[in-house]
mmCIF file of N, CA and C and ligand atoms in Angstrom:
data_model
loop_
_atom_site.group_PDB
_atom_site.id
_atom_site.type_symbol
_atom_site.label_atom_id
_atom_site.label_comp_id
_atom_site.label_asym_id
_atom_site.label_seq_id
_atom_site.Cartn_x
_atom_site.Cartn_y
_atom_site.Cartn_z
ATOM 1 N N MET W 725 105.836 88.898 93.061
ATOM 2 C CA MET W 725 106.359 89.810 92.022
ATOM 3 C C MET W 725 105.296 90.809 91.637
ATOM 4 N N THR W 726 105.686 92.032 91.507
ATOM 5 C CA THR W 726 104.784 93.094 90.977
ATOM 6 C C THR W 726 105.293 93.614 89.673
ATOM 7 N N HIS W 727 104.410 93.699 88.705
ATOM 8 C CA HIS W 727 104.851 94.192 87.414
ATOM 9 C C HIS W 727 104.698 95.739 87.379
ATOM 10 N N ILE W 728 105.837 96.410 87.157
ATOM 11 C CA ILE W 728 105.872 97.869 87.120
ATOM 12 C C ILE W 728 106.381 98.267 85.737
ATOM 13 N N VAL W 729 105.672 99.164 85.054
ATOM 14 C CA VAL W 729 106.023 99.604 83.743
ATOM 15 C C VAL W 729 106.885 100.829 83.870
ATOM 16 N N CYS W 730 108.062 100.820 83.223
ATOM 17 C CA CYS W 730 108.973 101.962 83.316
ATOM 18 C C CYS W 730 108.377 103.179 82.612
ATOM 19 N N PRO W 731 108.344 104.328 83.240
ATOM 20 C CA PRO W 731 107.779 105.558 82.656
ATOM 21 C C PRO W 731 108.642 106.148 81.524
ATOM 22 N N HIS W 732 109.860 105.666 81.462
ATOM 23 C CA HIS W 732 110.803 106.221 80.515
ATOM 24 C C HIS W 732 110.828 105.417 79.217
ATOM 25 N N CYS W 733 110.903 104.080 79.296
ATOM 26 C CA CYS W 733 111.034 103.275 78.071
ATOM 27 C C CYS W 733 109.902 102.266 77.893
ATOM 28 N N ASN W 734 108.932 102.204 78.846
ATOM 29 C CA ASN W 734 107.786 101.354 78.768
ATOM 30 C C ASN W 734 108.099 99.840 78.944
ATOM 31 N N ALA W 735 109.348 99.550 79.385
ATOM 32 C CA ALA W 735 109.630 98.119 79.684
ATOM 33 C C ALA W 735 108.919 97.690 80.925
ATOM 34 N N VAL W 736 108.488 96.392 80.934
ATOM 35 C CA VAL W 736 107.849 95.829 82.078
ATOM 36 C C VAL W 736 108.944 95.272 83.039
ATOM 37 N N ASN W 737 108.959 95.724 84.252
ATOM 38 C CA ASN W 737 109.877 95.290 85.261
ATOM 39 C C ASN W 737 109.180 94.414 86.289
ATOM 40 N N ARG W 738 109.836 93.330 86.708
ATOM 41 C CA ARG W 738 109.259 92.531 87.788
ATOM 42 C C ARG W 738 109.995 92.841 89.091
ATOM 43 N N ILE W 739 109.196 93.372 90.035
ATOM 44 C CA ILE W 739 109.822 93.783 91.321
ATOM 45 C C ILE W 739 109.408 92.779 92.378
ATOM 46 N N PRO W 740 110.392 92.127 93.052
ATOM 47 C CA PRO W 740 110.027 91.216 94.109
ATOM 48 C C PRO W 740 109.270 91.925 95.215
ATOM 49 N N ALA W 741 108.309 91.203 95.836
ATOM 50 C CA ALA W 741 107.468 91.856 96.874
ATOM 51 C C ALA W 741 108.302 92.459 98.033
ATOM 52 N N ASP W 742 109.463 91.858 98.352
ATOM 53 C CA ASP W 742 110.229 92.335 99.483
ATOM 54 C C ASP W 742 111.237 93.429 99.087
ATOM 55 N N LYS W 743 111.200 93.861 97.838
ATOM 56 C CA LYS W 743 112.108 94.955 97.435
ATOM 57 C C LYS W 743 111.266 96.258 97.378
ATOM 58 N N PRO W 744 111.864 97.356 97.873
ATOM 59 C CA PRO W 744 111.129 98.669 97.825
ATOM 60 C C PRO W 744 111.097 99.139 96.377
ATOM 61 N N ALA W 745 109.868 99.188 95.800
ATOM 62 C CA ALA W 745 109.692 99.624 94.393
ATOM 63 C C ALA W 745 110.166 101.018 94.181
ATOM 64 N N ALA W 746 110.003 101.872 95.217
ATOM 65 C CA ALA W 746 110.302 103.265 95.064
ATOM 66 C C ALA W 746 111.770 103.447 94.675
ATOM 67 N N GLN W 747 112.602 102.577 95.073
ATOM 68 C CA GLN W 747 114.034 102.767 94.751
ATOM 69 C C GLN W 747 114.489 101.927 93.514
ATOM 70 N N GLY W 748 113.513 101.250 92.908
ATOM 71 C CA GLY W 748 113.812 100.377 91.810
ATOM 72 C C GLY W 748 114.263 101.085 90.594
ATOM 73 N N LYS W 749 115.160 100.508 89.840
ATOM 74 C CA LYS W 749 115.622 101.050 88.545
ATOM 75 C C LYS W 749 115.171 100.108 87.403
ATOM 76 N N CYS W 750 114.909 100.702 86.270
ATOM 77 C CA CYS W 750 114.439 99.948 85.121
ATOM 78 C C CYS W 750 115.564 99.030 84.624
ATOM 79 N N GLY W 751 115.236 97.728 84.409
ATOM 80 C CA GLY W 751 116.247 96.769 83.928
ATOM 81 C C GLY W 751 116.719 97.044 82.541
ATOM 82 N N ARG W 752 115.942 97.800 81.753
ATOM 83 C CA ARG W 752 116.306 98.083 80.392
ATOM 84 C C ARG W 752 117.072 99.407 80.269
ATOM 85 N N CYS W 753 116.474 100.480 80.791
ATOM 86 C CA CYS W 753 117.067 101.824 80.528
ATOM 87 C C CYS W 753 117.774 102.351 81.761
ATOM 88 N N HIS W 754 117.693 101.631 82.933
ATOM 89 C CA HIS W 754 118.391 101.992 84.176
ATOM 90 C C HIS W 754 117.964 103.275 84.787
ATOM 91 N N GLN W 755 116.820 103.805 84.352
ATOM 92 C CA GLN W 755 116.318 105.026 85.003
ATOM 93 C C GLN W 755 115.405 104.628 86.163
ATOM 94 N N PRO W 756 115.125 105.524 87.112
ATOM 95 C CA PRO W 756 114.238 105.161 88.249
ATOM 96 C C PRO W 756 112.861 104.866 87.777
ATOM 97 N N LEU W 757 112.252 103.862 88.396
ATOM 98 C CA LEU W 757 110.869 103.469 88.053
ATOM 99 C C LEU W 757 109.891 104.467 88.622
ATOM 100 N N PHE W 758 110.289 105.183 89.680
ATOM 101 C CA PHE W 758 109.448 106.212 90.271
ATOM 102 C C PHE W 758 110.282 107.389 90.645
ATOM 103 N N ASP W 759 109.785 108.629 90.361
ATOM 104 C CA ASP W 759 110.545 109.821 90.729
ATOM 105 C C ASP W 759 109.745 110.782 91.554
ATOM 106 N N GLY W 760 108.567 110.390 92.013
ATOM 107 C CA GLY W 760 107.756 111.299 92.835
ATOM 108 C C GLY W 760 106.983 112.279 92.062
ATOM 109 N N HIS W 761 106.917 112.104 90.721
ATOM 110 C CA HIS W 761 106.176 113.083 89.916
ATOM 111 C C HIS W 761 105.314 112.359 88.936
ATOM 112 N N PRO W 762 104.163 112.973 88.529
ATOM 113 C CA PRO W 762 103.316 112.387 87.501
ATOM 114 C C PRO W 762 104.139 112.296 86.149
ATOM 115 N N THR W 763 103.854 111.318 85.366
ATOM 116 C CA THR W 763 104.456 111.128 84.080
ATOM 117 C C THR W 763 103.558 111.616 82.984
ATOM 118 N N SER W 764 104.075 112.577 82.154
ATOM 119 C CA SER W 764 103.321 112.982 80.964
ATOM 120 C C SER W 764 103.527 111.897 79.907
ATOM 121 N N THR W 765 102.384 111.475 79.347
ATOM 122 C CA THR W 765 102.501 110.289 78.519
ATOM 123 C C THR W 765 101.747 110.460 77.149
ATOM 124 N N SER W 766 102.291 109.648 76.204
ATOM 125 C CA SER W 766 101.617 109.568 74.916
ATOM 126 C C SER W 766 100.804 108.255 74.870
ATOM 127 N N VAL W 767 100.275 107.946 73.711
ATOM 128 C CA VAL W 767 99.468 106.743 73.580
ATOM 129 C C VAL W 767 100.212 105.469 73.946
ATOM 130 N N ALA W 768 101.458 105.365 73.411
ATOM 131 C CA ALA W 768 102.244 104.134 73.682
ATOM 132 C C ALA W 768 102.506 103.936 75.177
ATOM 133 N N GLY W 769 102.926 105.024 75.820
ATOM 134 C CA GLY W 769 103.191 104.931 77.275
ATOM 135 C C GLY W 769 101.941 104.660 78.077
ATOM 136 N N PHE W 770 100.865 105.365 77.662
ATOM 137 C CA PHE W 770 99.594 105.149 78.338
ATOM 138 C C PHE W 770 99.118 103.671 78.250
ATOM 139 N N ASP W 771 99.149 103.112 77.023
ATOM 140 C CA ASP W 771 98.669 101.720 76.814
ATOM 141 C C ASP W 771 99.571 100.744 77.636
ATOM 142 N N ALA W 772 100.844 101.001 77.671
ATOM 143 C CA ALA W 772 101.745 100.101 78.405
ATOM 144 C C ALA W 772 101.473 100.189 79.909
ATOM 145 N N GLN W 773 101.297 101.393 80.404
ATOM 146 C CA GLN W 773 101.013 101.526 81.861
ATOM 147 C C GLN W 773 99.681 100.926 82.262
ATOM 148 N N ILE W 774 98.653 101.185 81.427
ATOM 149 C CA ILE W 774 97.307 100.736 81.726
ATOM 150 C C ILE W 774 97.197 99.214 81.595
ATOM 151 N N GLY W 775 97.891 98.684 80.543
ATOM 152 C CA GLY W 775 97.676 97.247 80.225
ATOM 153 C C GLY W 775 98.642 96.317 80.922
ATOM 154 N N LYS W 776 99.784 96.790 81.342
ATOM 155 C CA LYS W 776 100.763 95.842 81.861
ATOM 156 C C LYS W 776 101.200 96.061 83.268
ATOM 157 N N SER W 777 100.664 97.068 83.938
ATOM 158 C CA SER W 777 101.052 97.373 85.276
ATOM 159 C C SER W 777 100.157 96.688 86.293
ATOM 160 N N ASP W 778 100.756 96.232 87.401
ATOM 161 C CA ASP W 778 99.981 95.591 88.475
ATOM 162 C C ASP W 778 99.384 96.630 89.439
ATOM 163 N N ILE W 779 99.955 97.839 89.420
ATOM 164 C CA ILE W 779 99.475 98.814 90.422
ATOM 165 C C ILE W 779 98.388 99.692 89.683
ATOM 166 N N PRO W 780 97.449 100.235 90.505
ATOM 167 C CA PRO W 780 96.437 101.090 89.867
ATOM 168 C C PRO W 780 97.104 102.353 89.211
ATOM 169 N N VAL W 781 96.541 102.799 88.146
ATOM 170 C CA VAL W 781 97.057 103.922 87.423
ATOM 171 C C VAL W 781 96.005 105.025 87.434
ATOM 172 N N VAL W 782 96.439 106.192 87.932
ATOM 173 C CA VAL W 782 95.601 107.382 88.038
ATOM 174 C C VAL W 782 95.999 108.350 86.904
ATOM 175 N N VAL W 783 94.981 108.778 86.079
ATOM 176 C CA VAL W 783 95.259 109.578 84.932
ATOM 177 C C VAL W 783 94.548 110.903 85.004
ATOM 178 N N ASP W 784 95.305 111.952 84.701
ATOM 179 C CA ASP W 784 94.721 113.315 84.682
ATOM 180 C C ASP W 784 94.677 113.730 83.190
ATOM 181 N N PHE W 785 93.501 113.849 82.622
ATOM 182 C CA PHE W 785 93.334 114.370 81.300
ATOM 183 C C PHE W 785 93.173 115.874 81.413
ATOM 184 N N TRP W 786 94.050 116.608 80.734
ATOM 185 C CA TRP W 786 94.123 118.079 80.925
ATOM 186 C C TRP W 786 94.440 118.718 79.607
ATOM 187 N N ALA W 787 94.449 120.057 79.647
ATOM 188 C CA ALA W 787 94.917 120.817 78.480
ATOM 189 C C ALA W 787 95.475 122.155 78.963
ATOM 190 N N GLU W 788 96.394 122.690 78.128
ATOM 191 C CA GLU W 788 97.091 123.912 78.477
ATOM 192 C C GLU W 788 96.113 125.159 78.692
ATOM 193 N N TRP W 789 95.103 125.201 77.945
ATOM 194 C CA TRP W 789 94.157 126.331 78.016
ATOM 195 C C TRP W 789 93.153 126.291 79.157
ATOM 196 N N CYS W 790 93.177 125.157 79.886
ATOM 197 C CA CYS W 790 92.129 124.910 80.895
ATOM 198 C C CYS W 790 92.569 125.420 82.271
ATOM 199 N N GLY W 791 91.908 126.417 82.762
ATOM 200 C CA GLY W 791 92.270 127.020 84.047
ATOM 201 C C GLY W 791 92.179 126.080 85.266
ATOM 202 N N PRO W 792 91.005 125.371 85.407
ATOM 203 C CA PRO W 792 90.869 124.417 86.489
ATOM 204 C C PRO W 792 91.974 123.328 86.413
ATOM 205 N N CYS W 793 92.357 122.956 85.217
ATOM 206 C CA CYS W 793 93.420 121.912 85.078
ATOM 207 C C CYS W 793 94.722 122.406 85.709
ATOM 208 N N LYS W 794 95.032 123.698 85.413
ATOM 209 C CA LYS W 794 96.249 124.274 85.921
ATOM 210 C C LYS W 794 96.154 124.427 87.451
ATOM 211 N N ALA W 795 94.971 124.771 87.933
ATOM 212 C CA ALA W 795 94.762 124.922 89.318
ATOM 213 C C ALA W 795 94.968 123.584 90.055
ATOM 214 N N MET W 796 94.581 122.524 89.426
ATOM 215 C CA MET W 796 94.683 121.243 90.077
ATOM 216 C C MET W 796 96.069 120.595 89.959
ATOM 217 N N ALA W 797 96.850 121.037 89.000
ATOM 218 C CA ALA W 797 98.181 120.425 88.743
ATOM 219 C C ALA W 797 99.029 120.259 89.984
ATOM 220 N N PRO W 798 99.202 121.299 90.825
ATOM 221 C CA PRO W 798 100.036 121.110 92.022
ATOM 222 C C PRO W 798 99.495 120.066 92.957
ATOM 223 N N TYR W 799 98.200 119.951 93.061
ATOM 224 C CA TYR W 799 97.609 118.944 93.973
ATOM 225 C C TYR W 799 97.861 117.568 93.432
ATOM 226 N N PHE W 800 97.707 117.416 92.098
ATOM 227 C CA PHE W 800 97.962 116.100 91.483
ATOM 228 C C PHE W 800 99.447 115.736 91.693
ATOM 229 N N GLU W 801 100.300 116.682 91.575
ATOM 230 C CA GLU W 801 101.725 116.507 91.804
ATOM 231 C C GLU W 801 102.010 116.057 93.279
ATOM 232 N N GLN W 802 101.348 116.718 94.176
ATOM 233 C CA GLN W 802 101.524 116.421 95.587
ATOM 234 C C GLN W 802 101.104 115.031 95.960
ATOM 235 N N VAL W 803 99.912 114.686 95.434
ATOM 236 C CA VAL W 803 99.350 113.360 95.753
ATOM 237 C C VAL W 803 100.161 112.205 95.091
ATOM 238 N N ALA W 804 100.716 112.517 93.890
ATOM 239 C CA ALA W 804 101.585 111.551 93.201
ATOM 240 C C ALA W 804 102.838 111.312 94.090
ATOM 241 N N HIS W 805 103.367 112.376 94.598
ATOM 242 C CA HIS W 805 104.527 112.263 95.483
ATOM 243 C C HIS W 805 104.260 111.415 96.706
ATOM 244 N N GLU W 806 103.066 111.587 97.279
ATOM 245 C CA GLU W 806 102.671 110.890 98.472
ATOM 246 C C GLU W 806 102.386 109.394 98.251
ATOM 247 N N LEU W 807 101.663 109.100 97.131
ATOM 248 C CA LEU W 807 101.142 107.758 96.967
ATOM 249 C C LEU W 807 101.961 106.810 96.103
ATOM 250 N N GLU W 808 102.991 107.330 95.393
ATOM 251 C CA GLU W 808 103.905 106.452 94.733
ATOM 252 C C GLU W 808 104.619 105.644 95.842
ATOM 253 N N PRO W 809 105.079 104.402 95.579
ATOM 254 C CA PRO W 809 104.948 103.587 94.398
ATOM 255 C C PRO W 809 103.723 102.667 94.363
ATOM 256 N N ASN W 810 102.744 102.971 95.240
ATOM 257 C CA ASN W 810 101.574 102.123 95.264
ATOM 258 C C ASN W 810 100.585 102.376 94.091
ATOM 259 N N TYR W 811 100.783 103.522 93.439
ATOM 260 C CA TYR W 811 100.003 103.912 92.298
ATOM 261 C C TYR W 811 100.937 104.540 91.283
ATOM 262 N N ARG W 812 100.521 104.507 90.008
ATOM 263 C CA ARG W 812 101.227 105.254 88.997
ATOM 264 C C ARG W 812 100.349 106.436 88.618
ATOM 265 N N PHE W 813 100.940 107.640 88.469
ATOM 266 C CA PHE W 813 100.237 108.807 88.082
ATOM 267 C C PHE W 813 100.622 109.319 86.715
ATOM 268 N N LEU W 814 99.673 109.448 85.837
ATOM 269 C CA LEU W 814 99.961 109.852 84.447
ATOM 270 C C LEU W 814 99.215 111.133 84.122
ATOM 271 N N LYS W 815 99.771 111.975 83.304
ATOM 272 C CA LYS W 815 99.046 113.108 82.719
ATOM 273 C C LYS W 815 98.936 112.990 81.183
ATOM 274 N N VAL W 816 97.750 113.177 80.744
ATOM 275 C CA VAL W 816 97.525 113.126 79.273
ATOM 276 C C VAL W 816 97.062 114.499 78.816
ATOM 277 N N ASP W 817 97.846 115.096 77.967
ATOM 278 C CA ASP W 817 97.528 116.384 77.385
ATOM 279 C C ASP W 817 96.522 116.094 76.215
ATOM 280 N N THR W 818 95.304 116.491 76.409
ATOM 281 C CA THR W 818 94.249 116.076 75.501
ATOM 282 C C THR W 818 94.390 116.734 74.061
ATOM 283 N N GLU W 819 95.159 117.897 74.040
ATOM 284 C CA GLU W 819 95.476 118.528 72.807
ATOM 285 C C GLU W 819 96.494 117.780 72.017
ATOM 286 N N ALA W 820 97.503 117.265 72.740
ATOM 287 C CA ALA W 820 98.603 116.492 72.077
ATOM 288 C C ALA W 820 98.183 115.082 71.824
ATOM 289 N N GLU W 821 97.264 114.568 72.569
ATOM 290 C CA GLU W 821 96.833 113.159 72.375
ATOM 291 C C GLU W 821 95.337 113.033 72.183
ATOM 292 N N PRO W 822 94.832 113.607 71.050
ATOM 293 C CA PRO W 822 93.369 113.604 70.833
ATOM 294 C C PRO W 822 92.832 112.150 70.691
ATOM 295 N N GLU W 823 93.723 111.216 70.311
ATOM 296 C CA GLU W 823 93.227 109.877 70.175
ATOM 297 C C GLU W 823 92.742 109.307 71.534
ATOM 298 N N LEU W 824 93.500 109.603 72.607
ATOM 299 C CA LEU W 824 93.087 109.110 73.934
ATOM 300 C C LEU W 824 91.837 109.816 74.409
ATOM 301 N N ALA W 825 91.793 111.134 74.171
ATOM 302 C CA ALA W 825 90.574 111.881 74.611
ATOM 303 C C ALA W 825 89.341 111.342 73.892
ATOM 304 N N ALA W 826 89.510 110.964 72.578
ATOM 305 C CA ALA W 826 88.382 110.387 71.860
ATOM 306 C C ALA W 826 88.029 108.983 72.322
ATOM 307 N N ARG W 827 89.060 108.239 72.647
ATOM 308 C CA ARG W 827 88.816 106.814 73.067
ATOM 309 C C ARG W 827 87.963 106.790 74.343
ATOM 310 N N TYR W 828 88.227 107.727 75.235
ATOM 311 C CA TYR W 828 87.459 107.699 76.526
ATOM 312 C C TYR W 828 86.376 108.771 76.525
ATOM 313 N N ASN W 829 86.116 109.317 75.351
ATOM 314 C CA ASN W 829 84.995 110.255 75.238
ATOM 315 C C ASN W 829 85.045 111.363 76.258
ATOM 316 N N ILE W 830 86.192 111.967 76.349
ATOM 317 C CA ILE W 830 86.399 113.051 77.333
ATOM 318 C C ILE W 830 85.648 114.283 76.848
ATOM 319 N N ARG W 831 84.708 114.778 77.593
ATOM 320 C CA ARG W 831 83.937 115.923 77.186
ATOM 321 C C ARG W 831 84.207 117.149 78.010
ATOM 322 N N SER W 832 84.726 117.000 79.235
ATOM 323 C CA SER W 832 85.143 118.150 80.028
ATOM 324 C C SER W 832 86.439 117.825 80.735
ATOM 325 N N ILE W 833 87.253 118.816 80.905
ATOM 326 C CA ILE W 833 88.534 118.654 81.587
ATOM 327 C C ILE W 833 88.639 119.609 82.718
ATOM 328 N N PRO W 834 89.346 119.293 83.764
ATOM 329 C CA PRO W 834 90.037 118.018 83.903
ATOM 330 C C PRO W 834 89.105 116.831 84.154
ATOM 331 N N THR W 835 89.460 115.728 83.596
ATOM 332 C CA THR W 835 88.778 114.439 83.892
ATOM 333 C C THR W 835 89.891 113.517 84.502
ATOM 334 N N LEU W 836 89.510 112.852 85.598
ATOM 335 C CA LEU W 836 90.401 111.959 86.235
ATOM 336 C C LEU W 836 89.844 110.510 86.080
ATOM 337 N N MET W 837 90.746 109.571 85.821
ATOM 338 C CA MET W 837 90.373 108.146 85.701
ATOM 339 C C MET W 837 91.310 107.299 86.478
ATOM 340 N N VAL W 838 90.771 106.207 87.074
ATOM 341 C CA VAL W 838 91.664 105.239 87.694
ATOM 342 C C VAL W 838 91.442 103.937 86.959
ATOM 343 N N PHE W 839 92.589 103.300 86.639
ATOM 344 C CA PHE W 839 92.556 102.007 85.893
ATOM 345 C C PHE W 839 93.256 100.948 86.788
ATOM 346 N N ARG W 840 92.704 99.742 86.734
ATOM 347 C CA ARG W 840 93.371 98.639 87.365
ATOM 348 C C ARG W 840 93.309 97.440 86.451
ATOM 349 N N LYS W 841 94.488 96.901 86.168
ATOM 350 C CA LYS W 841 94.642 95.735 85.273
ATOM 351 C C LYS W 841 93.902 95.974 83.904
ATOM 352 N N GLY W 842 94.074 97.130 83.406
ATOM 353 C CA GLY W 842 93.553 97.458 82.109
ATOM 354 C C GLY W 842 92.131 97.914 82.091
ATOM 355 N N GLU W 843 91.457 97.891 83.199
ATOM 356 C CA GLU W 843 90.056 98.347 83.212
ATOM 357 C C GLU W 843 89.883 99.670 83.930
ATOM 358 N N MET W 844 89.019 100.508 83.438
ATOM 359 C CA MET W 844 88.688 101.720 84.113
ATOM 360 C C MET W 844 87.794 101.431 85.268
ATOM 361 N N ILE W 845 88.175 101.768 86.486
ATOM 362 C CA ILE W 845 87.337 101.451 87.625
ATOM 363 C C ILE W 845 86.648 102.694 88.245
ATOM 364 N N ALA W 846 87.110 103.882 87.803
ATOM 365 C CA ALA W 846 86.462 105.076 88.326
ATOM 366 C C ALA W 846 86.813 106.254 87.393
ATOM 367 N N GLN W 847 85.897 107.197 87.379
ATOM 368 C CA GLN W 847 85.970 108.377 86.523
ATOM 369 C C GLN W 847 85.344 109.542 87.241
ATOM 370 N N GLN W 848 86.002 110.725 87.122
ATOM 371 C CA GLN W 848 85.458 111.903 87.807
ATOM 372 C C GLN W 848 85.860 113.129 87.024
ATOM 373 N N ALA W 849 84.864 114.006 86.715
ATOM 374 C CA ALA W 849 85.167 115.235 85.972
ATOM 375 C C ALA W 849 85.205 116.385 86.989
ATOM 376 N N GLY W 850 86.068 117.324 86.766
ATOM 377 C CA GLY W 850 86.205 118.470 87.555
ATOM 378 C C GLY W 850 87.394 118.457 88.458
ATOM 379 N N ALA W 851 87.944 119.618 88.801
ATOM 380 C CA ALA W 851 89.140 119.745 89.590
ATOM 381 C C ALA W 851 88.918 119.363 91.024
ATOM 382 N N MET W 852 89.945 118.753 91.614
ATOM 383 C CA MET W 852 89.880 118.391 93.054
ATOM 384 C C MET W 852 91.131 118.915 93.725
ATOM 385 N N ASP W 853 91.045 119.256 95.034
ATOM 386 C CA ASP W 853 92.206 119.610 95.771
ATOM 387 C C ASP W 853 92.882 118.330 96.257
ATOM 388 N N SER W 854 94.026 118.487 96.939
ATOM 389 C CA SER W 854 94.776 117.266 97.248
ATOM 390 C C SER W 854 94.043 116.323 98.236
ATOM 391 N N ASN W 855 93.281 116.909 99.182
ATOM 392 C CA ASN W 855 92.545 116.037 100.096
ATOM 393 C C ASN W 855 91.462 115.242 99.421
ATOM 394 N N SER W 856 90.680 115.897 98.582
ATOM 395 C CA SER W 856 89.632 115.199 97.820
ATOM 396 C C SER W 856 90.214 114.175 96.896
ATOM 397 N N LEU W 857 91.308 114.537 96.291
ATOM 398 C CA LEU W 857 91.946 113.651 95.310
ATOM 399 C C LEU W 857 92.438 112.405 96.036
ATOM 400 N N ARG W 858 93.138 112.561 97.131
ATOM 401 C CA ARG W 858 93.689 111.486 97.867
ATOM 402 C C ARG W 858 92.614 110.533 98.410
ATOM 403 N N SER W 859 91.520 111.110 98.948
ATOM 404 C CA SER W 859 90.522 110.212 99.482
ATOM 405 C C SER W 859 89.730 109.519 98.368
ATOM 406 N N TRP W 860 89.561 110.214 97.241
ATOM 407 C CA TRP W 860 88.844 109.637 96.139
ATOM 408 C C TRP W 860 89.658 108.416 95.635
ATOM 409 N N ILE W 861 90.922 108.584 95.411
ATOM 410 C CA ILE W 861 91.770 107.532 94.939
ATOM 411 C C ILE W 861 91.776 106.353 95.841
ATOM 412 N N LYS W 862 91.935 106.571 97.149
ATOM 413 C CA LYS W 862 91.946 105.451 98.093
ATOM 414 C C LYS W 862 90.560 104.775 98.182
ATOM 415 N N GLN W 863 89.500 105.576 98.059
ATOM 416 C CA GLN W 863 88.173 104.989 98.087
ATOM 417 C C GLN W 863 87.964 104.088 96.864
ATOM 418 N N VAL W 864 88.310 104.484 95.679
ATOM 419 C CA VAL W 864 88.005 103.682 94.491
ATOM 420 C C VAL W 864 89.027 102.606 94.222
ATOM 421 N N ALA W 865 90.299 102.789 94.687
ATOM 422 C CA ALA W 865 91.318 101.844 94.326
ATOM 423 C C ALA W 865 91.930 101.141 95.513
ATOM 424 N N GLY W 866 91.517 101.445 96.680
ATOM 425 C CA GLY W 866 92.087 100.776 97.898
ATOM 426 C C GLY W 866 93.365 101.418 98.284
HETATM 427 ZN ZN1 ZN J 2050 113.107 101.907 81.331
#
């Protein structure tokens, strides 16, 4: 069983290993567990994904005024589409969620972090293209 947190209602779903998670629907809200896009998240969603998910979670800390963040957004989108459902991709707007930016001491954006089972296992500041992003994620999270 793999624990997958619903990006819509934050419910924890148990997906049997032999079931394709990509087609899974949430047992509580019945929405798809994966839709091929990064999920914009608030503190509650972030904490649920980080703390209760069995798959690695890749987070993009960004802001509307940040040029490099906007330049990287389509690459992040593309890699999310490719690597789901083996990873969860989140976007945190640091202006809307200053608590999360403060918690992780984010000093420059974009900053990318990878979490596994509640622990941050990698961190990288600066924009990446899709090739760099893909290989970095696979290198740090398998
Ligand atoms: Zn749900």
